[in-house]
Amino acid sequence: MEQELIPTEAMTSFSMSFSATPHAVRQARQLVADRLAQWGVPAGCPAARTVALLVGELAANAVRHGSAPGRGFTLAVSMAARAPGGAEGPRDGAAAVPLRIEVTDSRADRYPVLRPSGGEQENGRGLLLVDAFAAAWGVARAPHGKTVWCECLLHPAEMAPRM
């Protein structure tokens, strides 16, 4: 488990609960894309695509491995407040912006384990992607299950709008 990047002060955040279905994974990705755009991270930029990938993998794991009958998952996203001018886009010399994704599910008995990919297998690579694209990730006990979290750094050059 690695040190967390975002101090609890000076953040923008939201959370929402979803049913444990594949459709909910798609909804979670879209919600995050919409919220990132409101926070000044343009839709379709490399940073937004990376965050969508991470949200999709963590949410899919919650649906596939972390759900109990009648129980869904909760997604929470927190982003450190951007410096003045952040809504207009990246500034030269601006620091990377930390973003945290948390997915809480109801299965405290099933913790994710990073395993090497199995060659020809069509699944089982989600946590490898999280490990590759996130700056840090881990698992924490939650009151009624567990929270799998990851953090990434959104670099200004990766937040430029697509042309």
Coordinates of N, CA and C in Angstrom, one line a residue, residues 5-163:
L5 N -1.9 10.6 -2.0 CA -1.4 11.9 -2.6 C -2.1 13.1 -2.2
I6 N -3.4 13.0 -1.9 CA -4.3 14.2 -1.8 C -4.6 14.5 -0.3
P7 N -4.2 15.6 0.2 CA -4.6 16.0 1.5 C -6.1 16.2 1.5
T8 N -6.7 16.0 2.7 CA -8.2 16.1 2.7 C -8.7 17.5 2.6
E9 N -7.9 18.5 2.8 CA -8.3 19.9 2.6 C -8.1 20.3 1.1
A10 N -8.8 21.3 0.7 CA -8.7 21.8 -0.7 C -9.0 20.8 -1.8
M11 N -10.2 20.1 -1.7 CA -10.6 19.2 -2.7 C -12.0 19.5 -3.2
T12 N -12.2 19.0 -4.4 CA -13.5 19.0 -5.0 C -13.9 17.6 -5.0
S13 N -15.1 17.2 -4.7 CA -15.5 15.8 -4.7 C -17.0 15.6 -4.9
F14 N -17.3 14.3 -5.2 CA -18.7 13.9 -5.3 C -18.7 12.4 -5.1
S15 N -19.9 11.9 -4.8 CA -20.0 10.4 -4.7 C -21.5 10.0 -5.1
M16 N -21.6 8.8 -5.6 CA -22.9 8.3 -6.0 C -22.9 6.8 -5.8
S17 N -24.1 6.3 -5.5 CA -24.3 4.8 -5.4 C -24.9 4.3 -6.7
F18 N -24.5 3.1 -7.0 CA -25.0 2.4 -8.2 C -25.4 1.0 -7.9
S19 N -26.3 0.4 -8.8 CA -26.6 -1.0 -8.7 C -25.4 -1.8 -9.2
A20 N -25.3 -3.0 -8.9 CA -24.2 -3.8 -9.3 C -24.5 -4.5 -10.6
T21 N -24.5 -3.7 -11.7 CA -24.8 -4.2 -13.1 C -23.7 -3.6 -14.0
P22 N -23.5 -4.3 -15.2 CA -22.6 -3.7 -16.2 C -23.0 -2.3 -16.7
H23 N -24.3 -2.1 -16.8 CA -24.8 -0.8 -17.2 C -24.4 0.3 -16.2
A24 N -24.4 0.0 -14.9 CA -23.9 0.9 -13.9 C -22.5 1.3 -14.1
V25 N -21.7 0.4 -14.6 CA -20.2 0.7 -14.8 C -20.2 1.8 -15.9
R26 N -20.9 1.6 -17.0 CA -20.9 2.6 -18.0 C -21.5 4.0 -17.5
Q27 N -22.5 3.9 -16.7 CA -23.0 5.2 -16.1 C -22.0 5.9 -15.2
A28 N -21.2 5.1 -14.4 CA -20.2 5.7 -13.6 C -19.1 6.4 -14.4
R29 N -18.7 5.7 -15.5 CA -17.7 6.3 -16.3 C -18.2 7.6 -16.9
Q30 N -19.5 7.7 -17.4 CA -20.0 8.9 -18.0 C -20.2 10.0 -17.0
L31 N -20.7 9.6 -15.8 CA -20.8 10.6 -14.7 C -19.5 11.3 -14.4
V32 N -18.4 10.5 -14.3 CA -17.1 11.0 -14.0 C -16.6 11.9 -15.1
A33 N -16.8 11.5 -16.4 CA -16.4 12.3 -17.5 C -17.2 13.7 -17.4
D34 N -18.4 13.7 -17.1 CA -19.2 14.9 -17.0 C -18.7 15.8 -15.9
R35 N -18.4 15.2 -14.7 CA -17.9 15.9 -13.6 C -16.5 16.5 -13.9
L36 N -15.7 15.7 -14.5 CA -14.3 16.2 -14.8 C -14.4 17.4 -15.7
A37 N -15.3 17.4 -16.7 CA -15.5 18.5 -17.6 C -16.0 19.8 -16.8
Q38 N -16.8 19.6 -15.8 CA -17.2 20.7 -14.9 C -16.1 21.2 -14.1
W39 N -15.1 20.4 -13.8 CA -14.0 20.8 -13.0 C -12.8 21.3 -13.9
G40 N -13.0 21.4 -15.2 CA -12.0 21.9 -16.1 C -11.1 20.9 -16.8
V41 N -11.5 19.7 -16.7 CA -10.7 18.6 -17.5 C -11.5 18.3 -18.7
P42 N -11.1 18.7 -19.9 CA -11.9 18.5 -21.1 C -12.2 17.0 -21.4
A43 N -13.4 16.8 -21.8 CA -13.8 15.4 -22.3 C -12.9 15.0 -23.4
G44 N -12.4 13.7 -23.4 CA -11.6 13.2 -24.4 C -10.2 13.5 -24.3
C45 N -9.7 14.3 -23.4 CA -8.3 14.6 -23.3 C -7.6 13.4 -22.7
P46 N -6.3 13.2 -22.8 CA -5.7 12.0 -22.2 C -5.9 11.8 -20.8
A47 N -6.0 12.9 -20.0 CA -6.2 12.7 -18.5 C -7.6 12.2 -18.3
A48 N -8.6 12.7 -19.0 CA -10.0 12.2 -18.8 C -10.1 10.8 -19.3
R49 N -9.5 10.4 -20.3 CA -9.5 9.0 -20.8 C -8.9 8.0 -19.7
T50 N -7.8 8.5 -19.1 CA -7.1 7.7 -18.1 C -8.1 7.5 -16.9
V51 N -8.7 8.6 -16.5 CA -9.6 8.5 -15.3 C -10.8 7.6 -15.6
A52 N -11.3 7.7 -16.9 CA -12.4 6.8 -17.3 C -12.0 5.4 -17.2
L53 N -10.8 5.1 -17.7 CA -10.3 3.7 -17.6 C -10.2 3.2 -16.2
L54 N -9.7 4.0 -15.3 CA -9.5 3.6 -13.9 C -10.9 3.4 -13.2
V55 N -11.8 4.3 -13.5 CA -13.2 4.2 -12.9 C -13.8 2.9 -13.4
G56 N -13.7 2.7 -14.7 CA -14.3 1.5 -15.3 C -13.8 0.2 -14.7
E57 N -12.5 0.2 -14.6 CA -11.9 -1.1 -14.0 C -12.3 -1.3 -12.6
L58 N -12.2 -0.3 -11.7 CA -12.6 -0.4 -10.3 C -14.1 -0.7 -10.2
A59 N -14.9 -0.1 -11.0 CA -16.4 -0.3 -10.9 C -16.7 -1.7 -11.4
A60 N -16.1 -2.2 -12.5 CA -16.3 -3.5 -13.0 C -15.9 -4.6 -12.0
N61 N -14.8 -4.3 -11.3 CA -14.3 -5.3 -10.3 C -15.3 -5.4 -9.2
A62 N -15.9 -4.2 -8.8 CA -16.9 -4.2 -7.7 C -18.1 -5.0 -8.2
V63 N -18.6 -4.8 -9.4 CA -19.7 -5.6 -9.9 C -19.4 -7.1 -10.0
R64 N -18.3 -7.4 -10.5 CA -18.0 -8.8 -10.8 C -17.6 -9.6 -9.5
H65 N -16.8 -8.9 -8.6 CA -16.2 -9.6 -7.5 C -16.7 -9.1 -6.1
G66 N -17.3 -7.9 -6.1 CA -17.5 -7.3 -4.8 C -19.0 -7.2 -4.4
S67 N -19.9 -7.7 -5.3 CA -21.3 -7.4 -5.0 C -21.9 -8.6 -4.2
A68 N -22.8 -8.3 -3.4 CA -23.7 -9.3 -2.7 C -25.1 -9.1 -3.2
P69 N -25.9 -10.1 -3.2 CA -27.3 -9.9 -3.6 C -28.0 -8.6 -3.0
G70 N -28.5 -7.8 -3.9 CA -29.2 -6.6 -3.4 C -28.4 -5.5 -3.0
R71 N -27.1 -5.6 -3.2 CA -26.1 -4.5 -2.8 C -25.4 -4.1 -4.0
G72 N -25.2 -2.8 -4.1 CA -24.5 -2.2 -5.2 C -23.1 -1.7 -4.8
F73 N -22.6 -0.7 -5.4 CA -21.3 -0.1 -5.1 C -21.5 1.4 -5.0
T74 N -20.5 2.1 -4.4 CA -20.5 3.5 -4.3 C -19.2 4.0 -4.9
L75 N -19.3 5.0 -5.8 CA -18.2 5.6 -6.4 C -18.0 7.0 -5.8
A76 N -16.8 7.3 -5.4 CA -16.4 8.7 -4.9 C -15.2 9.1 -5.7
V77 N -15.2 10.4 -6.1 CA -14.1 10.9 -6.8 C -13.7 12.3 -6.2
S78 N -12.5 12.5 -5.9 CA -12.0 13.7 -5.3 C -10.8 14.2 -6.1
M79 N -10.8 15.5 -6.4 CA -9.7 16.1 -7.1 C -9.2 17.4 -6.3
A80 N -7.9 17.5 -6.2 CA -7.4 18.6 -5.5 C -7.8 19.9 -6.2
A81 N -8.1 20.9 -5.5 CA -8.5 22.2 -6.1 C -7.4 22.7 -7.1
R82 N -7.8 23.1 -8.2 CA -6.9 23.6 -9.2 C -6.5 25.1 -8.9
A83 N -5.4 25.5 -9.3 CA -4.9 26.9 -9.1 C -5.8 27.8 -9.9
P84 N -5.9 29.1 -9.5 CA -6.7 30.0 -10.3 C -6.3 29.9 -11.8
G85 N -7.4 30.0 -12.6 CA -7.2 29.8 -14.0 C -7.4 28.4 -14.5
G86 N -7.7 27.5 -13.5 CA -7.8 26.1 -13.9 C -8.9 25.8 -14.8
A87 N -10.0 26.5 -14.7 CA -11.2 26.2 -15.5 C -10.9 26.6 -17.0
E88 N -9.9 27.5 -17.2 CA -9.7 27.9 -18.6 C -8.7 26.9 -19.3
G89 N -8.2 26.0 -18.6 CA -7.3 25.0 -19.2 C -5.9 25.0 -18.5
P90 N -5.0 24.2 -19.0 CA -3.7 24.1 -18.4 C -2.9 25.3 -18.6
R91 N -2.0 25.6 -17.6 CA -1.1 26.7 -17.7 C 0.3 26.2 -17.8
D92 N 1.2 26.9 -18.5 CA 2.6 26.5 -18.5 C 3.1 26.5 -17.1
G93 N 3.9 25.5 -16.8 CA 4.5 25.4 -15.5 C 3.6 25.0 -14.4
A94 N 2.3 24.8 -14.6 CA 1.4 24.4 -13.6 C 1.7 23.0 -13.1
A95 N 1.5 22.7 -11.8 CA 1.8 21.4 -11.2 C 0.7 20.4 -11.6
A96 N 1.0 19.2 -11.5 CA 0.0 18.1 -11.7 C -1.0 18.2 -10.6
V97 N -2.3 17.8 -11.0 CA -3.4 17.8 -10.1 C -3.7 16.4 -9.6
P98 N -3.6 16.1 -8.3 CA -4.0 14.8 -7.8 C -5.5 14.5 -7.9
L99 N -5.8 13.3 -8.3 CA -7.3 12.9 -8.3 C -7.3 11.5 -7.7
R100 N -8.4 11.3 -6.8 CA -8.6 10.1 -6.1 C -9.9 9.5 -6.5
I101 N -9.9 8.2 -6.8 CA -11.1 7.4 -7.1 C -11.3 6.3 -6.0
E102 N -12.5 6.2 -5.5 CA -12.8 5.2 -4.5 C -14.0 4.5 -4.9
V103 N -14.0 3.1 -4.9 CA -15.2 2.3 -5.1 C -15.4 1.4 -3.9
T104 N -16.5 1.6 -3.3 CA -16.8 0.8 -2.1 C -17.9 -0.2 -2.4
D105 N -17.6 -1.5 -2.1 CA -18.6 -2.5 -2.3 C -18.8 -3.3 -1.0
S106 N -19.7 -4.3 -1.0 CA -20.2 -4.9 0.2 C -19.4 -6.2 0.6
R107 N -18.4 -6.5 -0.1 CA -17.7 -7.8 0.1 C -16.3 -7.6 0.8
A108 N -16.3 -7.5 2.1 CA -15.1 -7.3 2.9 C -14.3 -8.6 2.9
D109 N -14.9 -9.7 2.5 CA -14.1 -10.9 2.5 C -13.4 -11.2 1.2
R110 N -13.5 -10.3 0.2 CA -12.8 -10.5 -1.1 C -12.0 -9.3 -1.4
Y111 N -10.7 -9.3 -1.1 CA -9.9 -8.2 -1.4 C -9.2 -8.5 -2.8
P112 N -9.0 -7.5 -3.6 CA -8.3 -7.7 -4.9 C -6.9 -8.0 -4.7
V113 N -6.3 -8.8 -5.6 CA -4.9 -9.2 -5.5 C -4.4 -9.0 -6.9
L114 N -3.2 -8.4 -7.0 CA -2.6 -8.1 -8.3 C -1.9 -9.4 -8.7
R115 N -2.3 -9.9 -9.9 CA -1.7 -11.2 -10.4 C -1.2 -10.9 -11.8
P116 N -0.2 -11.7 -12.2 CA 0.3 -11.5 -13.6 C -0.8 -12.0 -14.6
S117 N -0.8 -11.4 -15.7 CA -1.9 -11.8 -16.7 C -1.6 -13.2 -17.2
G118 N -2.7 -13.9 -17.5 CA -2.6 -15.3 -17.9 C -2.6 -15.5 -19.4
G119 N -1.7 -14.8 -20.2 CA -1.5 -15.1 -21.6 C -2.8 -14.9 -22.4
E120 N -3.4 -16.0 -22.7 CA -4.6 -16.0 -23.6 C -5.9 -15.7 -23.0
Q121 N -5.9 -15.5 -21.7 CA -7.2 -15.2 -21.0 C -7.8 -13.9 -21.4
E122 N -9.1 -13.8 -21.5 CA -9.8 -12.6 -22.0 C -10.1 -11.6 -20.8
N123 N -9.9 -12.1 -19.6 CA -10.2 -11.2 -18.5 C -9.1 -11.3 -17.4
G124 N -9.2 -10.6 -16.3 CA -8.2 -10.7 -15.3 C -7.1 -9.7 -15.3
R125 N -7.2 -8.7 -16.2 CA -6.1 -7.7 -16.4 C -6.5 -6.3 -15.8
G126 N -7.7 -6.2 -15.2 CA -8.1 -4.9 -14.7 C -7.2 -4.3 -13.7
L127 N -6.8 -5.1 -12.7 CA -6.0 -4.5 -11.6 C -4.6 -4.2 -12.2
L128 N -4.1 -5.0 -13.2 CA -2.9 -4.7 -13.8 C -2.9 -3.3 -14.5
L129 N -4.1 -3.0 -15.1 CA -4.2 -1.6 -15.7 C -4.2 -0.6 -14.6
V130 N -4.9 -0.8 -13.5 CA -5.0 0.2 -12.4 C -3.5 0.4 -11.9
D131 N -2.8 -0.7 -11.7 CA -1.4 -0.6 -11.2 C -0.5 0.2 -12.2
A132 N -0.8 0.0 -13.5 CA 0.1 0.7 -14.5 C -0.3 2.2 -14.6
F133 N -1.6 2.5 -14.5 CA -2.0 3.9 -14.8 C -2.1 4.8 -13.6
A134 N -2.3 4.2 -12.4 CA -2.4 5.0 -11.2 C -1.1 5.2 -10.5
A135 N -0.9 6.3 -9.9 CA 0.3 6.6 -9.1 C 0.3 5.8 -7.8
A136 N -0.8 5.5 -7.3 CA -0.9 4.7 -6.1 C -2.3 4.0 -6.0
W137 N -2.4 2.9 -5.4 CA -3.7 2.3 -5.2 C -3.6 1.4 -4.0
G138 N -4.8 1.0 -3.5 CA -4.9 0.2 -2.3 C -6.3 -0.2 -1.9
V139 N -6.4 -0.9 -0.8 CA -7.7 -1.3 -0.3 C -7.8 -0.9 1.2
A140 N -9.0 -0.5 1.6 CA -9.2 -0.1 3.0 C -10.5 -0.7 3.4
R141 N -10.6 -1.1 4.6 CA -11.8 -1.6 5.2 C -12.8 -0.5 5.3
A142 N -14.1 -0.8 4.9 CA -15.2 0.1 5.0 C -16.2 -0.4 6.1
P143 N -17.1 0.5 6.6 CA -18.0 0.0 7.6 C -18.8 -1.3 7.2
H144 N -19.2 -1.4 5.9 CA -20.0 -2.5 5.4 C -19.4 -3.1 4.2
G145 N -18.1 -3.3 4.2 CA -17.4 -3.9 3.0 C -16.0 -3.4 3.0
K146 N -15.6 -3.0 1.7 CA -14.2 -2.5 1.5 C -14.3 -1.4 0.5
T147 N -13.2 -0.6 0.5 CA -13.0 0.4 -0.5 C -11.7 0.2 -1.2
V148 N -11.8 0.1 -2.5 CA -10.6 0.0 -3.4 C -10.4 1.4 -3.9
W149 N -9.3 1.9 -3.8 CA -9.0 3.3 -4.2 C -7.8 3.3 -5.1
C150 N -7.7 4.4 -5.9 CA -6.5 4.7 -6.6 C -6.4 6.2 -6.8
E151 N -5.2 6.6 -7.0 CA -4.9 8.0 -7.2 C -4.0 8.2 -8.4
C152 N -4.3 9.2 -9.2 CA -3.5 9.5 -10.3 C -3.2 11.0 -10.3
L153 N -2.1 11.4 -11.1 CA -1.8 12.8 -11.2 C -2.2 13.2 -12.6
L154 N -3.0 14.3 -12.7 CA -3.4 14.8 -13.9 C -2.4 15.9 -14.3
H155 N -1.6 15.7 -15.3 CA -0.6 16.6 -15.7 C -1.2 17.6 -16.7
P156 N -0.9 18.9 -16.6 CA -1.5 19.9 -17.4 C -1.4 19.6 -18.9
A157 N -0.3 19.1 -19.4 CA -0.2 18.8 -20.8 C -1.3 17.7 -21.2
E158 N -1.7 16.8 -20.3 CA -2.6 15.8 -20.6 C -4.1 16.3 -20.4
M159 N -4.2 17.5 -20.0 CA -5.6 18.1 -19.8 C -5.9 19.1 -20.9
A160 N -5.1 19.1 -21.9 CA -5.4 20.0 -23.1 C -6.5 19.5 -23.9
P161 N -7.4 20.4 -24.3 CA -8.6 19.9 -25.1 C -8.1 19.3 -26.4
R162 N -8.8 18.3 -26.9 CA -8.5 17.7 -28.2 C -8.8 18.7 -29.3
M163 N -7.9 18.7 -30.3 CA -8.1 19.6 -31.5 C -8.8 18.8 -32.6

